[in-house]
Each structure stands twice: as structure tokens, then as C-alpha cells.
PDB file of C-alpha atoms in Angstrom:
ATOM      1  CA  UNK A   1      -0.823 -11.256  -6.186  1.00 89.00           C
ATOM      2  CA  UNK A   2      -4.081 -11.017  -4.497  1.00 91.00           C
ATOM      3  CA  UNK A   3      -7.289  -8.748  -5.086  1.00 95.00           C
ATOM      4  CA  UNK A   4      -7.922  -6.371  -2.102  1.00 92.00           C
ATOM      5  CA  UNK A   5     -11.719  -4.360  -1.833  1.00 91.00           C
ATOM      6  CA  UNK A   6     -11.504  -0.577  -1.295  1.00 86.00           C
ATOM      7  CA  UNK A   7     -13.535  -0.605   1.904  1.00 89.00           C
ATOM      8  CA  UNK A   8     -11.147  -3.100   3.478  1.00 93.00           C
ATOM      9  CA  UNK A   9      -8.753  -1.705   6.267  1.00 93.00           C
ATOM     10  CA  UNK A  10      -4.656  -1.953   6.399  1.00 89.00           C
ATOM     11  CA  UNK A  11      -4.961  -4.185   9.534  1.00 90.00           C
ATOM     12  CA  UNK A  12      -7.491  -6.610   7.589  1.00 94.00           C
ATOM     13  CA  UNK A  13      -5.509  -6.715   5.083  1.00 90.00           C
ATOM     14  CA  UNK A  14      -2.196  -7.754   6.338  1.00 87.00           C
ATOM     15  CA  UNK A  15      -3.824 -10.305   8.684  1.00 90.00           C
ATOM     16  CA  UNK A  16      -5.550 -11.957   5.701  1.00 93.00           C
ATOM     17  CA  UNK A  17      -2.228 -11.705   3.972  1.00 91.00           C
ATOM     18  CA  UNK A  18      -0.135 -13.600   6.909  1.00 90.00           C
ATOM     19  CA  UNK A  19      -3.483 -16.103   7.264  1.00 92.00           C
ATOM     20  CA  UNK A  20      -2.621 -17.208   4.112  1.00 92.00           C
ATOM     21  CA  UNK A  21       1.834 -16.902   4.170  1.00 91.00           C
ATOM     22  CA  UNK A  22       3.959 -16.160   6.439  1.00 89.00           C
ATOM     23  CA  UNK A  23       6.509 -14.751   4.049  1.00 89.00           C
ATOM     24  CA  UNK A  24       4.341 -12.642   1.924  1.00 89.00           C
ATOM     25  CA  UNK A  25       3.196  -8.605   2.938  1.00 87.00           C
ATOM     26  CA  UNK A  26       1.936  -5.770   1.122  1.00 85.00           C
ATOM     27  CA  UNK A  27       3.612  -2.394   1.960  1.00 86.00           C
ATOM     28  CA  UNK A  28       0.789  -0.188   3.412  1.00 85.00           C
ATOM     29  CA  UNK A  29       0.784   2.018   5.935  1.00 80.00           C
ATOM     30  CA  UNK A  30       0.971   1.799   9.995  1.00 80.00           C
ATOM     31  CA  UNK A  31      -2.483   2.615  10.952  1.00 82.00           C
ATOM     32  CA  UNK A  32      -4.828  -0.505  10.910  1.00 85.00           C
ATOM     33  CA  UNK A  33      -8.051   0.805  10.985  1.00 88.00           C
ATOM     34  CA  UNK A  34      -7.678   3.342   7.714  1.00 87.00           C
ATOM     35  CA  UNK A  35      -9.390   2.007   4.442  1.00 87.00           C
ATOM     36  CA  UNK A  36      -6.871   0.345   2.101  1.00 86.00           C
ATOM     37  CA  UNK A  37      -9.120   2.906  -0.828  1.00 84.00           C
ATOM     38  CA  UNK A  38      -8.129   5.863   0.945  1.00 82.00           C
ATOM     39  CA  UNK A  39      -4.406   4.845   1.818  1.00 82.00           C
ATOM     40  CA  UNK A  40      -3.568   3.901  -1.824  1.00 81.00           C
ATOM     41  CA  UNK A  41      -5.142   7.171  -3.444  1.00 78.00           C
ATOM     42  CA  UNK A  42      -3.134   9.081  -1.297  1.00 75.00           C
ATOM     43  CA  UNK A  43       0.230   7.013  -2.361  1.00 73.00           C
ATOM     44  CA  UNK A  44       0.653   4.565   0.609  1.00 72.00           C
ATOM     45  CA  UNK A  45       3.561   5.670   2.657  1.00 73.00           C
ATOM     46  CA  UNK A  46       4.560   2.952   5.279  1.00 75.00           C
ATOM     47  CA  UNK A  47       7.389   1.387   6.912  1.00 76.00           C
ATOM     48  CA  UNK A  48       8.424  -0.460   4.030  1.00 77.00           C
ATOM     49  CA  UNK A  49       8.488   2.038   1.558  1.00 76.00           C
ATOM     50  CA  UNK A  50      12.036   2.223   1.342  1.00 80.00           C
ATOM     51  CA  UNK A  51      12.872  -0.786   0.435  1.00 82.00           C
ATOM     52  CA  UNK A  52       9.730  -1.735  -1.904  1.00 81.00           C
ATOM     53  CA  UNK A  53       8.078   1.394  -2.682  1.00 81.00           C
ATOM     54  CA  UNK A  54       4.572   3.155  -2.004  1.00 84.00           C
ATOM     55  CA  UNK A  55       1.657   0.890  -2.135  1.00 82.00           C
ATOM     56  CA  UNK A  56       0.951   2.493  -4.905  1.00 83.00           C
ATOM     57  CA  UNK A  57       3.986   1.405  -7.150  1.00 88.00           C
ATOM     58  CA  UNK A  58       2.314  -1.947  -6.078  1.00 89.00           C
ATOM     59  CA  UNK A  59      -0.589  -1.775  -7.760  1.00 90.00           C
ATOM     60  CA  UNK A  60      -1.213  -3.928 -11.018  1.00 94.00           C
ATOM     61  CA  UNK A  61      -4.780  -3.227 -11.544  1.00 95.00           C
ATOM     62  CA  UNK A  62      -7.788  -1.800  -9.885  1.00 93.00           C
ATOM     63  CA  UNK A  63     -11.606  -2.346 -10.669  1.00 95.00           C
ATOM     64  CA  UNK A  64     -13.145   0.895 -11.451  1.00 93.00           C
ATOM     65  CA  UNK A  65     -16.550   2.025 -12.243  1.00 93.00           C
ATOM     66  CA  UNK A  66     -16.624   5.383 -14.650  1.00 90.00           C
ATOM     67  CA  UNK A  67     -18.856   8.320 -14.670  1.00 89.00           C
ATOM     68  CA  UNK A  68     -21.101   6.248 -17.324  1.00 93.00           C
ATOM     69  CA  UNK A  69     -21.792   3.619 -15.190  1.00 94.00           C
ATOM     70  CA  UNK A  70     -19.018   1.376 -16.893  1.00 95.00           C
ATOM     71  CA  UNK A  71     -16.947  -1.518 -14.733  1.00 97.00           C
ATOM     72  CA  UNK A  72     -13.132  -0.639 -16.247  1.00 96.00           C
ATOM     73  CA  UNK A  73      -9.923  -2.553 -15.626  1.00 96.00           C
ATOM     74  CA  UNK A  74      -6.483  -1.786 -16.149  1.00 95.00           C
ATOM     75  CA  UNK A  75      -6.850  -2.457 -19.683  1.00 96.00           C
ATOM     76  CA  UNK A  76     -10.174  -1.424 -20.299  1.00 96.00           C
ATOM     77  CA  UNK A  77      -9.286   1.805 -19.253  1.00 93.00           C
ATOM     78  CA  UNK A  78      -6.356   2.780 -20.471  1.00 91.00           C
ATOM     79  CA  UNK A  79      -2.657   3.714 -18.819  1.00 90.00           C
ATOM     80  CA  UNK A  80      -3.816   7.401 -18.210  1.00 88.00           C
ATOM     81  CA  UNK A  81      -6.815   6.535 -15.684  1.00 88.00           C
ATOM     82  CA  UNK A  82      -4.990   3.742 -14.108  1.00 89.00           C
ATOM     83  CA  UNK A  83      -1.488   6.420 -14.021  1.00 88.00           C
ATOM     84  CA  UNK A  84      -4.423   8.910 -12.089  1.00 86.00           C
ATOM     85  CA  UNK A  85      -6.044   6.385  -9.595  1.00 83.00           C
ATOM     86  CA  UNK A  86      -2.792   5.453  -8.171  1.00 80.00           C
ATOM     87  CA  UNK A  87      -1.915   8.825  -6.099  1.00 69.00           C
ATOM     88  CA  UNK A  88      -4.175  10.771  -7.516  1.00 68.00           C
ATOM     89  CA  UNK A  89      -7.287  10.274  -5.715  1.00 60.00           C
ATOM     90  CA  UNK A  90     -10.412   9.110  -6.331  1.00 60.00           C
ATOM     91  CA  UNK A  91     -11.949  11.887  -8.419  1.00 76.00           C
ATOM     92  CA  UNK A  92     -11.455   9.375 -11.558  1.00 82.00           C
ATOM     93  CA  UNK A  93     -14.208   7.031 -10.641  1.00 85.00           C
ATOM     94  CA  UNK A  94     -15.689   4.598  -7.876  1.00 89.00           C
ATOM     95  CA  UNK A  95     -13.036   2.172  -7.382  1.00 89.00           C
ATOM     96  CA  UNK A  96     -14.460  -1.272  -6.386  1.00 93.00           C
ATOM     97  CA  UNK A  97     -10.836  -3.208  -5.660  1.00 94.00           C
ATOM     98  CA  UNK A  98      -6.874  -3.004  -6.346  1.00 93.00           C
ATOM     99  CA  UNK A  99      -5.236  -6.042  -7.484  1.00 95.00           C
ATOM    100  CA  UNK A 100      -1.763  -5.799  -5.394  1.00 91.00           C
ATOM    101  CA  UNK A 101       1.831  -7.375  -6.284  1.00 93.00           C
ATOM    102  CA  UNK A 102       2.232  -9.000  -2.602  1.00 92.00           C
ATOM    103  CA  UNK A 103       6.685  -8.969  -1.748  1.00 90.00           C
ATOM    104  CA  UNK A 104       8.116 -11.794  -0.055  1.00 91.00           C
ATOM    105  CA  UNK A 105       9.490 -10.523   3.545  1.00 86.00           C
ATOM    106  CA  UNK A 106      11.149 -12.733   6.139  1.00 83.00           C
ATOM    107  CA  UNK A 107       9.073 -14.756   8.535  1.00 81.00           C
ATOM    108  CA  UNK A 108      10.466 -12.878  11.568  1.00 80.00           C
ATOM    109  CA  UNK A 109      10.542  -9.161  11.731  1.00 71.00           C
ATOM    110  CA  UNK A 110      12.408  -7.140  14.858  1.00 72.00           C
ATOM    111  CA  UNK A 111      11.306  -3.607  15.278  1.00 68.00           C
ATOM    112  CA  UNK A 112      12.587  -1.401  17.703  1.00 70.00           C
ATOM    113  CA  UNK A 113      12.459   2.051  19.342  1.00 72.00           C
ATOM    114  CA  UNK A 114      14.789   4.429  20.678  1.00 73.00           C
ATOM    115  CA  UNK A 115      13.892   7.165  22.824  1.00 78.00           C
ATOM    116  CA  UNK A 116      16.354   9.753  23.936  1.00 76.00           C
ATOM    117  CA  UNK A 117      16.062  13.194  25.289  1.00 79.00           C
ATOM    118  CA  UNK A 118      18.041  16.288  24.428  1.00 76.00           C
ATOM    119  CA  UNK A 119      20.376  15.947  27.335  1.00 82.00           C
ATOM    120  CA  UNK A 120      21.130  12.462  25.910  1.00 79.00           C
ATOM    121  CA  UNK A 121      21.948  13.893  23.167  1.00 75.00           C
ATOM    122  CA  UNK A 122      19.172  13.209  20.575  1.00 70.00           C
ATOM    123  CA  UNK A 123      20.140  15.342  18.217  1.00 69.00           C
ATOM    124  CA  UNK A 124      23.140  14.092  17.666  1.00 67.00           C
ATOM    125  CA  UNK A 125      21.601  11.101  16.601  1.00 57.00           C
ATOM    126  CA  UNK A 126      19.083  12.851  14.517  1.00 54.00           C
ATOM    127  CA  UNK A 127      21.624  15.120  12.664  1.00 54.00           C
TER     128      UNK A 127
END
């Protein structure tokens, strides 16, 4: 698990992350210069979503200060809020930081591309 600030961005995220492990991620999405607060209140879709879910259905607790000037946590505020900052943007509050459930991922990753045209026959690959 590992705290994460709102105004951090995906790409200084995961390269704190693998600083620290080399088998440890956080399923965010692929653009490394958007804000980690704007990617979770908008769900987090990413490349690893399919196997471990939207960022945020990796979310444990968040740091959020209320319209009355209050500092609320997961518990302090109640299932509701924390249900509503998750995906449902940031109209609930300021939030301050997200406290993340990290997944454990291999050391090496391969990625790859395929590019084909329609006279290769890429949509026969599609469909």
C-alpha cells in the first residue's frame, strides 16, 4: 500500500513505485503526464484493467477536505462519500491524497504492437 498526492502524475507515480520494487505497480492509465486526481475520479482505465481492475477499485482510502473545512478519511466520512470520490468526480470535496492497494506484477513485462492494413487483412483480426 502506499499514499499517492492528487497533484502527482501517472508517470511519477509508477517510477516512484518501481524506485522502491520491482515487482509492485499500480494500475493507472497510459498517459504519464495526467494527474493521478484527475485519472482516478474519472475511474482509471489502463492497460491493466483487465486483469486487476480500474484504479479506482484500488483505492482503500483517500484524504478529503469537506465543504466545512473538515480533513475526512475513509472512515471519518462514511462509505457513501468515499463510494462518490472513486468515479464520481471531485464535486464531493478537495481531495488531498488516495491511499492505493499496490498488485504484485512480474519483474519483466513484453509489450507488443501489431500493425496491419486492410489488405492484410486487419479486420479479420479485429472481428
Amino acid at each position: 500500500m502506499a499514499w499517492v498526492q492528487a497533484g502527482a502524475t501517472l508517470g511519477e507515480v509508477c517510477c516512484a513505485i518501481s524506485q522502491k520494487s520491482k515487482t509492485h505497480g499500480f494500475p493507472v492509465g497510459i498517459c504519464p503526464i495526467v494527474g493521478v486526481g484527475g485519472t482516478i475520479t474519472a475511474e482509471g482505465y489502463g492497460n491493466m484493467m483487465r486483469k486487476y481492475g480500474l484504479s479506482i477499485d484500488n483505492i482503500i482510502d483517500a484524504q478529503v477536505v469537506d465543504v466545512s473545512g473538515r480533513l475526512l478519511n475513509r472512515q471519518t466520512m462514511g462509505e457513501d462519500l468515499f463510494w462518490a470520490i472513486r468515479g464520481g468526480g471531485a464535486s464531493f470535496g478537495v481531495i488531498l491524497a488516495y491511499k492505493v492497494k499496490l498488485i504484485r506484477i512480474l519483474e519483466t513485462v513484453t509489450a507488443f504492437k501489431i500493425s496491419r492494413t486492410i489488405e492484410q487483412n486487419a479486420l479479420d483480426v479485429v472481428l
